[in-house]
Amino acid sequence: MSDKHSIDTICIQGGWQPENGGPRQLPIYQSTTFKYATSEAMGKLFDLEAEGYFYTRLQNPTNDAVADKICQLEGGAAAMLTSSGQAATFFSIVNICSAGDHVVSSATIYGGSSNLLTVTLKRFGIETTLVDPDLPEEELAKAFRPETKCVFAETIANPALVVLDIEKFARLAHSHGVPLIIDNTFATPVNCHPIQWGADIVTHSTTKYMDGHGMTVGGCIVDSGNFDWEAHKEKYPGLTTPDDSYHGIVYTERFGKGAFITKATAQLMRDLGAIQSPQNAFLLNNGLESLHLRVPRHCENALAVAEFLQSREDVDWVRYPGLPGDKYYELGQKYMPKGTCGVISLGLKGGRAAAGAFMDRLKMISIATHVADARTCVLHPASHTHRQLSDEQLIEAGVDPAMIRLSVGIEDKADIIEDIRQALEA
Ligand SMILES: *Cc1c(COP(=O)(O)O)cnc(C)c1O
């Protein structure tokens, strides 16, 4: 497989390449260990002198085939699967940040990512400054410190549906000599290629559209190979100076464009063990084989639902970056001309009370703590994910107490709209 194939072809053909007489479908290497003929052959693997598998906590052939597919989809140089999207975010940051370091992150990111950065990583001595991604470049530049090691943001923020100006963030990161890490979960590589716009590292919660069927929790990190770690040697000693836990290997010297992913595999997977199970990687691969068909349908359905909601008197507001007139419509058109995502947020005229009543009356659409799934589902953050907060605290956290998050699936859009209509009118 090569870069000349289109996304649609890579979804189907990328990754697993059978040898003559080999299985056409991706095999599940349901094995913790791998056998070698000589002690020396195995020793070379431990020294990273030869490529191969020895223990599934570090690497597994099923996982690597799927990571390779996602790597091609994103146009990257190297990739790895992780056990969850949270693990992907965690690894992508701690691979280059240690105690005393600092991260500049968009404030409008997934709640789990913001907890990871501002609570858990803070306990580890890594500080994060959250910034309003819509601020002008000069304002955003004030968040940087000498110890800043990376910038983090989402292509389309979950659940705020803010579209990131990726070029602005890439310029900002690079003018401060640090890489831009983008969580591309909501847009998927079908709709957006952050690397083409200057992102250096891309992460995914594959739990969402990539799996697409609500079957497996998983994550992925893709490195573009574009960031010049050597040019900022003093900032990234973990990549550019000898690793004592691997007999003095210097990742950038030995692995070039593969340095970031090799270090994350050799050190972080070894020590933290957040590997995806080969069984889940197999299921994820099945999901990826229809990603290019599902994502456009999610977008088509979501736009139809957003237009319907906008036409209703009983709907107070609708937010969808694919909807003309939305605050992020222009940025969406620039970075995702084929479509944005399937997630919409809305508020009903009756506020918080009306939200609960509306959701209880839905028949086909289910109430679920999930998004980006084949089945349409709804969530009321004030009653569910942010339940512990008062209305006042909700507003402070940027969550409207009335806000309903609607993840539009790939059913017939007429049936989705009809279910919403009857629930509004009942
Ligand atoms: C769900 C989600 C995550 C976390 O992923 P898990 O697979 O649930 O660990 C990270 N980023 C975004 C944008 C998400 O939607």
XYZ file of C-alpha atoms and ligand atoms in Angstrom:
441
model
C 0.000 0.000 0.000
C 1.272 3.482 -0.724
C 0.309 7.125 -0.358
C -1.074 7.236 -3.870
C -4.215 5.383 -2.818
C -7.257 7.339 -1.758
C -8.731 7.279 1.751
C -11.532 4.992 0.565
C -9.061 2.407 -0.697
C -6.833 2.632 2.383
C -9.879 2.005 4.636
C -10.304 -1.344 2.876
C -6.809 -2.339 1.728
C -4.433 -0.558 4.129
C -2.567 -2.342 6.895
C -2.576 -6.137 6.690
C -0.833 -7.466 3.571
C -1.063 -11.269 3.322
C 1.863 -13.238 1.997
C 1.368 -15.802 -0.762
C -1.109 -18.340 0.611
C -1.648 -16.273 3.761
C -5.062 -15.421 5.274
C -6.838 -12.624 3.393
C -8.534 -11.277 6.507
C -6.428 -9.784 9.295
C -5.534 -12.642 11.683
C -5.977 -12.148 15.417
C -2.594 -12.986 16.936
C -4.132 -14.105 20.211
C -0.752 -14.768 21.751
C 1.137 -13.097 24.561
C 4.493 -14.438 23.419
C 6.515 -15.197 20.291
C 9.030 -17.979 19.748
C 12.693 -17.653 18.678
C 15.260 -20.253 17.691
C 18.246 -18.719 19.436
C 18.859 -16.779 22.589
C 20.825 -14.209 20.608
C 17.940 -13.519 18.185
C 15.691 -12.689 21.126
C 18.412 -10.602 22.766
C 18.653 -8.391 19.684
C 14.951 -7.608 19.982
C 15.454 -6.478 23.559
C 18.242 -4.170 22.427
C 15.994 -2.749 19.653
C 18.695 -3.944 17.239
C 16.285 -6.139 15.287
C 12.585 -5.729 14.555
C 10.188 -8.362 15.791
C 7.718 -9.365 18.444
C 8.447 -10.821 21.830
C 5.661 -9.853 24.210
C 2.209 -8.428 23.459
C 2.407 -5.775 26.198
C 4.797 -3.945 23.845
C 3.717 -4.914 20.346
C 1.454 -7.395 18.562
C 1.194 -8.032 14.788
C -2.610 -7.582 14.709
C -2.328 -4.221 16.425
C 0.534 -3.116 14.202
C -1.433 -3.869 11.007
C -4.311 -1.716 12.247
C -1.974 1.059 13.415
C -0.401 0.975 9.946
C -3.827 1.462 8.343
C -4.599 4.472 10.548
C -1.084 5.819 9.891
C -1.758 5.736 6.140
C -5.197 7.293 6.619
C -3.651 10.232 8.486
C -0.637 10.518 6.171
C 1.784 9.869 9.041
C 5.220 8.265 9.349
C 4.581 5.890 12.279
C 1.694 4.920 14.542
C 0.711 2.793 17.527
C -2.548 1.578 19.040
C -3.360 2.128 22.706
C -5.999 0.596 24.981
C -8.148 3.763 24.937
C -8.282 7.312 23.658
C -7.285 8.465 27.144
C -4.123 6.348 26.951
C -3.337 7.852 23.522
C -3.616 11.401 24.886
C -1.595 10.490 27.994
C 1.219 8.803 26.022
C 1.401 11.535 23.382
C 2.055 14.095 26.111
C 4.241 12.228 28.604
C 6.421 10.948 25.749
C 7.844 14.493 25.594
C 6.866 16.079 28.944
C 8.326 15.409 32.397
C 7.880 17.007 35.819
C 8.573 20.742 35.506
C 7.336 20.926 31.910
C 4.329 22.840 30.625
C 1.559 22.280 28.065
C -0.550 24.882 26.249
C -3.956 23.364 25.534
C -7.174 24.567 24.021
C -9.765 24.938 26.801
C -12.454 23.399 24.618
C -11.381 19.765 24.719
C -12.960 16.484 25.818
C -13.664 16.448 29.585
C -11.424 13.416 30.107
C -8.515 15.160 28.395
C -8.949 18.302 30.441
C -9.046 16.249 33.691
C -5.947 14.364 32.582
C -4.075 17.596 31.899
C -5.239 19.822 34.738
C -5.655 17.264 37.547
C -3.667 14.058 37.014
C -0.688 15.371 35.016
C -0.536 18.314 37.400
C 0.022 15.796 40.215
C 2.938 14.484 38.138
C 4.418 17.993 37.971
C 3.296 18.808 34.417
C 1.421 22.125 34.290
C -1.182 23.048 31.685
C -2.476 26.455 30.641
C -5.923 26.259 29.051
C -6.518 28.864 26.355
C -9.570 30.077 24.447
C -8.759 28.728 20.943
C -10.573 31.642 19.255
C -8.205 34.271 20.694
C -5.860 36.023 18.235
C -2.332 34.676 17.880
C -0.709 37.493 19.916
C -2.971 36.708 22.870
C -2.378 32.961 22.636
C 1.389 33.523 22.514
C 1.240 34.879 26.096
C 0.436 31.378 27.396
C 3.881 30.034 26.401
C 6.708 29.610 28.900
C 10.339 28.592 28.457
C 9.371 25.112 29.750
C 6.448 24.658 27.326
C 6.912 21.357 25.449
C 3.773 20.972 23.322
C 0.425 22.398 22.252
C -2.732 20.265 22.441
C -6.161 20.789 20.818
C -9.052 18.984 19.074
C -10.034 19.388 15.397
C -13.697 19.588 16.454
C -14.087 19.879 20.205
C -16.228 17.323 22.045
C -18.803 18.475 23.183
C -18.369 22.217 22.476
C -18.250 21.670 18.653
C -15.620 24.393 18.309
C -13.663 23.987 15.045
C -9.954 24.633 15.554
C -8.006 26.994 13.309
C -5.310 24.345 12.839
C -2.953 26.546 10.795
C -3.027 29.237 13.484
C -2.230 26.679 16.186
C 0.549 25.092 14.082
C 2.176 28.491 13.500
C 1.930 29.287 17.182
C 3.441 25.964 18.262
C 6.249 26.046 15.680
C 7.208 29.667 16.359
C 7.764 28.539 19.966
C 9.753 25.471 18.868
C 7.241 22.866 20.069
C 5.019 20.301 18.291
C 1.248 20.558 17.827
C -0.717 17.500 19.000
C -4.232 17.241 17.580
C -7.007 14.928 18.754
C -8.775 14.170 15.450
C -11.448 11.874 16.916
C -14.547 13.795 15.793
C -13.419 14.751 12.278
C -11.681 11.431 11.452
C -9.153 11.277 8.577
C -12.099 10.947 6.189
C -12.979 14.606 6.812
C -9.709 16.197 7.943
C -5.967 15.598 7.757
C -4.467 17.724 10.553
C -0.926 16.798 9.403
C -1.538 18.533 6.053
C -2.365 21.721 7.981
C 0.776 21.567 10.127
C -0.059 19.253 13.048
C 2.888 17.096 14.129
C 1.157 14.354 16.098
C -2.432 13.137 15.770
C -4.333 11.171 18.408
C -7.644 9.311 18.282
C -10.196 7.766 20.509
C -10.884 4.896 18.088
C -13.850 4.104 20.371
C -15.869 6.641 18.383
C -16.296 6.776 14.585
C -13.326 4.521 13.775
C -14.865 1.563 15.595
C -18.230 3.093 14.799
C -20.395 0.388 16.328
C -19.843 0.907 20.038
C -17.915 -2.360 20.409
C -14.400 -1.546 21.580
C -12.630 1.105 23.613
C -9.339 2.000 21.935
C -6.921 4.722 20.916
C -4.214 5.519 18.402
C -1.237 7.886 18.111
C 0.093 8.868 14.688
C 3.361 10.777 14.316
C 3.899 12.797 11.140
C 7.669 12.478 11.512
C 7.833 16.172 10.608
C 8.870 17.751 13.904
C 12.620 18.302 14.093
C 13.461 17.124 17.628
C 17.177 17.550 16.974
C 16.690 21.250 16.170
C 15.296 21.647 19.709
C 17.604 19.121 21.316
C 17.718 20.784 24.734
C 13.932 20.597 25.073
C 13.575 16.923 24.224
C 16.434 15.037 25.908
C 14.273 11.884 26.071
C 14.402 11.656 22.276
C 17.797 13.189 21.543
C 20.113 11.850 24.278
C 21.003 8.251 25.217
C 18.266 6.137 26.853
C 19.958 4.240 29.671
C 17.099 1.740 29.803
C 18.039 0.701 26.232
C 21.831 0.619 26.445
C 22.246 4.212 25.426
C 20.113 4.293 22.275
C 19.393 7.799 20.964
C 15.910 7.526 19.441
C 16.276 10.347 16.898
C 19.626 8.990 15.658
C 18.541 5.377 15.393
C 14.928 5.720 14.296
C 14.623 9.075 12.466
C 10.969 9.701 11.645
C 10.038 6.709 13.808
C 11.681 8.163 16.939
C 8.562 9.406 18.720
C 6.524 6.196 18.267
C 9.497 3.917 18.990
C 10.162 5.727 22.264
C 6.472 5.611 23.228
C 6.406 1.874 22.506
C 9.760 0.936 24.006
C 9.419 3.022 27.190
C 5.785 3.912 27.834
C 4.146 0.677 26.687
C 6.840 -1.277 28.474
C 6.348 0.610 31.744
C 2.667 1.586 31.667
C 1.199 -1.272 29.640
C -1.841 0.393 28.038
C -1.830 -1.965 25.039
C -4.973 -2.650 23.002
C -6.046 -6.299 22.937
C -5.499 -7.963 19.521
C -9.175 -8.995 19.575
C -10.224 -5.351 19.877
C -7.755 -4.327 17.180
C -9.407 -6.859 14.858
C -12.860 -5.407 15.580
C -11.501 -1.888 15.101
C -10.122 -2.924 11.716
C -13.580 -4.132 10.725
C -14.975 -0.744 11.689
C -12.294 1.047 9.672
C -13.278 -0.910 6.559
C -16.505 1.107 6.365
C -15.318 4.413 7.867
C -15.300 6.135 4.454
C -18.932 5.095 3.892
C -20.234 5.831 7.369
C -18.725 9.253 8.031
C -20.343 11.018 5.030
C -23.692 9.496 6.032
C -23.285 10.730 9.634
C -22.640 14.226 8.256
C -25.542 14.129 5.791
C -27.955 12.967 8.502
C -26.659 15.472 11.063
C -27.092 18.377 8.662
C -30.678 17.315 7.914
C -31.433 16.990 11.643
C -29.777 20.353 12.417
C -31.850 22.047 9.689
C -35.028 20.447 11.048
C -34.220 21.575 14.604
C -33.496 25.096 13.388
C -36.936 25.268 11.783
C -38.717 24.426 15.069
C -40.296 27.077 17.298
C -39.777 24.957 20.423
C -36.007 24.728 19.843
C -34.133 27.638 21.408
C -30.765 27.128 19.690
C -28.848 24.604 17.563
C -25.076 24.281 17.247
C -23.621 22.292 14.364
C -20.448 23.354 12.517
C -21.871 22.038 9.218
C -24.896 24.349 9.478
C -24.635 27.589 7.452
C -24.672 30.496 9.924
C -23.017 28.491 12.726
C -20.166 30.344 14.438
C -17.715 27.705 13.142
C -19.220 27.141 9.697
C -16.425 28.979 7.805
C -13.611 27.212 9.666
C -15.458 23.944 9.079
C -15.623 24.667 5.340
C -11.912 25.455 5.247
C -10.647 22.410 7.115
C -13.474 19.943 6.416
C -15.130 20.788 3.093
C -16.598 17.265 2.819
C -18.355 17.468 6.189
C -17.575 17.935 9.883
C -19.080 15.259 12.149
C -22.394 13.751 13.232
C -22.685 15.478 16.604
C -25.097 18.354 17.239
C -25.906 20.277 20.399
C -29.195 22.016 21.079
C -31.236 23.743 23.754
C -35.038 23.646 24.060
C -37.131 26.712 24.929
C -38.218 25.049 28.196
C -34.560 24.744 29.319
C -33.336 22.003 31.612
C -36.777 20.570 32.501
C -37.826 20.393 28.860
C -34.587 18.575 27.988
C -35.347 15.674 30.350
C -38.967 15.398 29.222
C -37.953 15.470 25.537
C -35.356 12.737 26.003
C -37.782 10.486 27.914
C -40.244 10.681 25.022
C -37.758 9.554 22.363
C -38.604 6.060 21.104
C -35.877 4.934 18.681
C -33.116 7.285 19.800
C -31.482 5.993 22.973
C -30.090 7.775 25.999
C -26.444 6.702 26.166
C -23.080 7.969 27.433
C -21.553 7.650 24.006
C -21.079 9.613 20.800
C -20.046 8.954 17.242
C -21.776 5.606 16.938
C -23.894 4.045 14.161
C -26.990 4.426 16.403
C -28.419 7.856 17.116
C -28.147 8.669 20.821
C -28.636 11.589 23.191
C -27.090 12.767 26.417
C -27.970 15.656 28.715
C -24.604 16.694 30.191
C -26.223 18.579 33.118
C -28.066 15.401 34.214
C -25.374 12.886 33.237
C -21.667 13.559 32.637
C -21.683 16.847 34.630
C -24.371 15.803 37.146
C -22.399 16.849 40.223
C -22.310 20.516 39.151
C -24.836 23.228 40.054
C -26.311 25.359 37.245
C -23.877 28.107 38.205
C -20.894 25.760 38.055
C -22.158 24.356 34.752
C -22.144 27.779 33.134
C -18.640 28.394 34.488
C -17.530 25.126 32.862
C -19.056 26.276 29.572
C -21.950 23.786 29.722
C -25.404 25.301 29.204
C -27.741 23.524 31.725
C -30.257 23.154 28.883
C -27.739 21.635 26.439
C -28.640 18.319 24.841
C -25.899 16.501 22.931
C -27.310 14.583 20.012
C -25.046 12.104 18.208
C -26.701 11.457 14.861
C -26.301 7.910 13.576
C -26.584 6.338 10.149
C -30.227 5.231 10.244
C -32.656 6.725 7.699
C -32.659 10.460 8.439
C -36.448 10.612 7.988
C -36.867 8.144 10.869
C -34.457 10.078 13.093
C -36.285 13.342 12.402
C -39.672 11.713 12.939
C -38.619 10.412 16.375
C -37.383 13.892 17.351
C -40.605 15.499 16.012
C -42.910 13.218 17.989
C -40.848 13.764 21.160
C -41.029 17.550 20.721
C -44.760 17.500 20.076
C -45.902 14.848 22.593
C -13.997 9.825 23.938
C -12.925 10.767 23.638
C -11.643 10.619 24.193
C -11.314 9.522 25.182
O -11.365 8.307 24.540
P -11.659 6.888 25.260
O -11.519 5.933 24.138
O -13.037 6.981 25.845
O -10.624 6.724 26.318
C -10.664 11.514 23.826
N -10.924 12.514 22.958
C -12.149 12.703 22.418
C -12.376 13.835 21.482
C -13.189 11.834 22.730
O -14.395 12.021 22.186
